[in-house]
Amino acid sequence: KFSIVVMSSFGVYAFAFLFHAAVFPIWNAMKRQDEAAINLVTTIGIALSTVVYIGLGIFGYIQFGPNTSCSCMTIVFPKIRVV
């Protein structure tokens, strides 16, 4: 049975799938190749992605105002009630 929970977590799966391929080239380009360094680089990368994502959301809301849908799932699945 299809679950909306699976679709609501799609962003996390897509981010993880795309990010894992970038880890090895980043690791090879690092001067200091240890666990602390890759953790720092990963944290900075995810934080930067989060800031950009939130910024785009804010500017999108400023552009379109209250006509902005609360969830992209209501656009993809308009007949499914998203709580």
Short mmCIF file of N, CA and C in Angstrom, two decimals:
data_model
loop_
_atom_site.label_atom_id
_atom_site.label_comp_id
_atom_site.label_asym_id
_atom_site.label_seq_id
_atom_site.Cartn_x
_atom_site.Cartn_y
_atom_site.Cartn_z
N LYS A 1 0.84 -1.19 0.00
CA LYS A 1 0.00 0.00 0.00
C LYS A 1 0.88 1.24 0.00
N PHE A 2 0.55 2.17 -0.87
CA PHE A 2 1.32 3.42 -0.98
C PHE A 2 1.08 4.28 0.25
N SER A 3 2.15 4.84 0.75
CA SER A 3 2.04 5.70 1.93
C SER A 3 2.58 7.08 1.62
N ILE A 4 1.87 8.10 2.05
CA ILE A 4 2.32 9.48 1.85
C ILE A 4 3.57 9.76 2.66
N VAL A 5 3.83 8.98 3.70
CA VAL A 5 5.03 9.16 4.51
C VAL A 5 6.28 8.89 3.67
N VAL A 6 6.20 7.90 2.82
CA VAL A 6 7.33 7.58 1.95
C VAL A 6 7.61 8.75 1.02
N MET A 7 6.59 9.33 0.44
CA MET A 7 6.77 10.45 -0.46
C MET A 7 7.23 11.70 0.28
N SER A 8 6.80 11.89 1.51
CA SER A 8 7.22 13.09 2.25
C SER A 8 8.69 13.02 2.63
N SER A 9 9.27 11.84 2.68
CA SER A 9 10.70 11.71 2.98
C SER A 9 11.54 11.60 1.72
N PHE A 10 10.94 11.79 0.56
CA PHE A 10 11.66 11.67 -0.70
C PHE A 10 12.83 12.64 -0.79
N GLY A 11 12.68 13.85 -0.26
CA GLY A 11 13.75 14.84 -0.29
C GLY A 11 15.00 14.37 0.42
N VAL A 12 14.81 13.70 1.55
CA VAL A 12 15.95 13.17 2.30
C VAL A 12 16.66 12.09 1.50
N TYR A 13 15.88 11.21 0.89
CA TYR A 13 16.49 10.14 0.09
C TYR A 13 17.23 10.71 -1.12
N ALA A 14 16.63 11.69 -1.78
CA ALA A 14 17.27 12.29 -2.95
C ALA A 14 18.57 12.99 -2.56
N PHE A 15 18.54 13.73 -1.44
CA PHE A 15 19.74 14.42 -0.97
C PHE A 15 20.84 13.42 -0.63
N ALA A 16 20.49 12.36 0.08
CA ALA A 16 21.48 11.37 0.47
C ALA A 16 22.06 10.65 -0.76
N PHE A 17 21.20 10.34 -1.73
CA PHE A 17 21.67 9.65 -2.93
C PHE A 17 22.65 10.52 -3.72
N LEU A 18 22.32 11.80 -3.87
CA LEU A 18 23.20 12.70 -4.62
C LEU A 18 24.46 13.04 -3.84
N PHE A 19 24.34 13.13 -2.52
CA PHE A 19 25.48 13.54 -1.70
C PHE A 19 26.52 12.44 -1.58
N HIS A 20 26.09 11.20 -1.52
CA HIS A 20 27.06 10.12 -1.29
C HIS A 20 28.07 10.00 -2.44
N ALA A 21 27.66 10.37 -3.65
CA ALA A 21 28.58 10.30 -4.78
C ALA A 21 29.64 11.40 -4.73
N ALA A 22 29.35 12.48 -4.01
CA ALA A 22 30.29 13.60 -3.93
C ALA A 22 31.30 13.44 -2.80
N VAL A 23 31.06 12.53 -1.89
CA VAL A 23 31.94 12.39 -0.72
C VAL A 23 33.34 11.93 -1.12
N PHE A 24 33.47 10.98 -2.02
CA PHE A 24 34.78 10.44 -2.36
C PHE A 24 35.67 11.45 -3.09
N PRO A 25 35.16 12.20 -4.08
CA PRO A 25 36.02 13.23 -4.68
C PRO A 25 36.42 14.32 -3.67
N ILE A 26 35.52 14.66 -2.76
CA ILE A 26 35.86 15.64 -1.72
C ILE A 26 36.96 15.08 -0.83
N TRP A 27 36.82 13.83 -0.45
CA TRP A 27 37.83 13.17 0.41
C TRP A 27 39.20 13.17 -0.27
N ASN A 28 39.22 12.84 -1.56
CA ASN A 28 40.49 12.80 -2.29
C ASN A 28 41.12 14.17 -2.45
N ALA A 29 40.32 15.23 -2.47
CA ALA A 29 40.84 16.59 -2.63
C ALA A 29 41.29 17.22 -1.32
N MET A 30 40.95 16.59 -0.20
CA MET A 30 41.29 17.17 1.10
C MET A 30 42.77 16.97 1.42
N LYS A 31 43.37 18.01 2.03
CA LYS A 31 44.77 17.89 2.45
C LYS A 31 44.89 16.97 3.65
N ARG A 32 43.98 17.16 4.61
CA ARG A 32 43.99 16.34 5.82
C ARG A 32 42.84 15.32 5.72
N GLN A 33 43.17 14.07 5.53
CA GLN A 33 42.15 13.04 5.33
C GLN A 33 41.95 12.24 6.61
N ASP A 34 41.14 12.80 7.50
CA ASP A 34 40.78 12.05 8.71
C ASP A 34 39.29 12.28 9.00
N GLU A 35 38.80 11.56 9.99
CA GLU A 35 37.37 11.58 10.29
C GLU A 35 36.89 12.96 10.73
N ALA A 36 37.69 13.65 11.53
CA ALA A 36 37.28 14.98 12.01
C ALA A 36 37.15 15.97 10.85
N ALA A 37 38.06 15.89 9.89
CA ALA A 37 38.03 16.81 8.76
C ALA A 37 36.82 16.55 7.87
N ILE A 38 36.52 15.30 7.58
CA ILE A 38 35.37 15.00 6.72
C ILE A 38 34.07 15.33 7.44
N ASN A 39 34.04 15.16 8.76
CA ASN A 39 32.85 15.55 9.52
C ASN A 39 32.63 17.05 9.44
N LEU A 40 33.71 17.82 9.54
CA LEU A 40 33.61 19.28 9.45
C LEU A 40 33.14 19.70 8.06
N VAL A 41 33.73 19.13 7.04
CA VAL A 41 33.34 19.47 5.66
C VAL A 41 31.88 19.08 5.41
N THR A 42 31.48 17.92 5.88
CA THR A 42 30.10 17.47 5.71
C THR A 42 29.13 18.39 6.44
N THR A 43 29.47 18.76 7.66
CA THR A 43 28.61 19.66 8.44
C THR A 43 28.47 21.01 7.75
N ILE A 44 29.58 21.56 7.27
CA ILE A 44 29.53 22.85 6.57
C ILE A 44 28.69 22.73 5.30
N GLY A 45 28.86 21.66 4.55
CA GLY A 45 28.10 21.46 3.32
C GLY A 45 26.61 21.35 3.56
N ILE A 46 26.22 20.57 4.56
CA ILE A 46 24.80 20.41 4.87
C ILE A 46 24.23 21.71 5.42
N ALA A 47 24.99 22.41 6.27
CA ALA A 47 24.52 23.69 6.81
C ALA A 47 24.33 24.71 5.69
N LEU A 48 25.28 24.77 4.76
CA LEU A 48 25.16 25.69 3.64
C LEU A 48 23.96 25.34 2.76
N SER A 49 23.75 24.06 2.51
CA SER A 49 22.58 23.63 1.73
C SER A 49 21.29 24.01 2.44
N THR A 50 21.26 23.86 3.76
CA THR A 50 20.08 24.21 4.53
C THR A 50 19.79 25.70 4.46
N VAL A 51 20.83 26.52 4.59
CA VAL A 51 20.66 27.97 4.51
C VAL A 51 20.13 28.38 3.14
N VAL A 52 20.69 27.79 2.08
CA VAL A 52 20.22 28.10 0.73
C VAL A 52 18.77 27.66 0.55
N TYR A 53 18.43 26.48 1.03
CA TYR A 53 17.08 25.94 0.90
C TYR A 53 16.08 26.83 1.63
N ILE A 54 16.40 27.22 2.86
CA ILE A 54 15.51 28.09 3.64
C ILE A 54 15.40 29.47 2.98
N GLY A 55 16.53 29.98 2.51
CA GLY A 55 16.51 31.28 1.83
C GLY A 55 15.63 31.26 0.60
N LEU A 56 15.74 30.22 -0.20
CA LEU A 56 14.88 30.10 -1.38
C LEU A 56 13.41 29.99 -0.99
N GLY A 57 13.13 29.29 0.09
CA GLY A 57 11.76 29.19 0.57
C GLY A 57 11.21 30.54 1.01
N ILE A 58 12.03 31.31 1.71
CA ILE A 58 11.61 32.64 2.16
C ILE A 58 11.36 33.56 0.97
N PHE A 59 12.30 33.58 0.03
CA PHE A 59 12.12 34.43 -1.13
C PHE A 59 10.95 33.97 -2.00
N GLY A 60 10.71 32.68 -2.06
CA GLY A 60 9.54 32.17 -2.78
C GLY A 60 8.25 32.62 -2.13
N TYR A 61 8.23 32.61 -0.80
CA TYR A 61 7.04 33.07 -0.09
C TYR A 61 6.85 34.57 -0.27
N ILE A 62 7.95 35.32 -0.23
CA ILE A 62 7.86 36.77 -0.46
C ILE A 62 7.32 37.05 -1.87
N GLN A 63 7.77 36.26 -2.83
CA GLN A 63 7.34 36.46 -4.22
C GLN A 63 5.86 36.13 -4.41
N PHE A 64 5.41 35.00 -3.86
CA PHE A 64 4.06 34.53 -4.14
C PHE A 64 3.08 34.74 -3.00
N GLY A 65 3.57 35.09 -1.82
CA GLY A 65 2.71 35.42 -0.68
C GLY A 65 1.87 34.26 -0.19
N PRO A 66 0.67 34.57 0.28
CA PRO A 66 -0.18 33.52 0.88
C PRO A 66 -0.70 32.51 -0.14
N ASN A 67 -0.49 32.73 -1.42
CA ASN A 67 -0.90 31.75 -2.43
C ASN A 67 0.05 30.55 -2.47
N THR A 68 1.12 30.62 -1.67
CA THR A 68 2.08 29.53 -1.62
C THR A 68 1.47 28.33 -0.91
N SER A 69 1.58 27.16 -1.52
CA SER A 69 1.07 25.94 -0.91
C SER A 69 1.98 25.54 0.25
N CYS A 70 1.39 24.96 1.28
CA CYS A 70 2.18 24.56 2.45
C CYS A 70 3.04 23.33 2.16
N SER A 71 2.74 22.61 1.11
CA SER A 71 3.48 21.40 0.82
C SER A 71 3.50 21.16 -0.68
N CYS A 72 4.64 20.74 -1.17
CA CYS A 72 4.71 20.40 -2.59
C CYS A 72 3.89 19.15 -2.88
N MET A 73 3.58 18.39 -1.85
CA MET A 73 2.79 17.17 -2.05
C MET A 73 1.37 17.51 -2.49
N THR A 74 0.86 18.69 -2.12
CA THR A 74 -0.49 19.05 -2.56
C THR A 74 -0.50 19.39 -4.04
N ILE A 75 0.66 19.74 -4.59
CA ILE A 75 0.74 20.00 -6.02
C ILE A 75 0.84 18.68 -6.78
N VAL A 76 1.65 17.76 -6.27
CA VAL A 76 1.85 16.48 -6.94
C VAL A 76 0.62 15.58 -6.81
N PHE A 77 0.06 15.54 -5.60
CA PHE A 77 -1.11 14.69 -5.32
C PHE A 77 -2.25 15.57 -4.81
N PRO A 78 -2.96 16.28 -5.69
CA PRO A 78 -3.96 17.24 -5.22
C PRO A 78 -5.15 16.61 -4.51
N LYS A 79 -5.43 15.33 -4.73
CA LYS A 79 -6.60 14.71 -4.12
C LYS A 79 -6.29 14.03 -2.79
N ILE A 80 -5.02 13.95 -2.43
CA ILE A 80 -4.64 13.35 -1.15
C ILE A 80 -4.55 14.45 -0.13
N ARG A 81 -5.22 14.27 0.97
CA ARG A 81 -5.18 15.27 2.03
C ARG A 81 -3.90 15.13 2.83
N VAL A 82 -3.09 16.19 2.85
CA VAL A 82 -1.84 16.21 3.58
C VAL A 82 -2.05 16.95 4.88
N VAL A 83 -1.72 16.28 5.97
CA VAL A 83 -1.93 16.91 7.29
C VAL A 83 -0.62 17.47 7.79
#
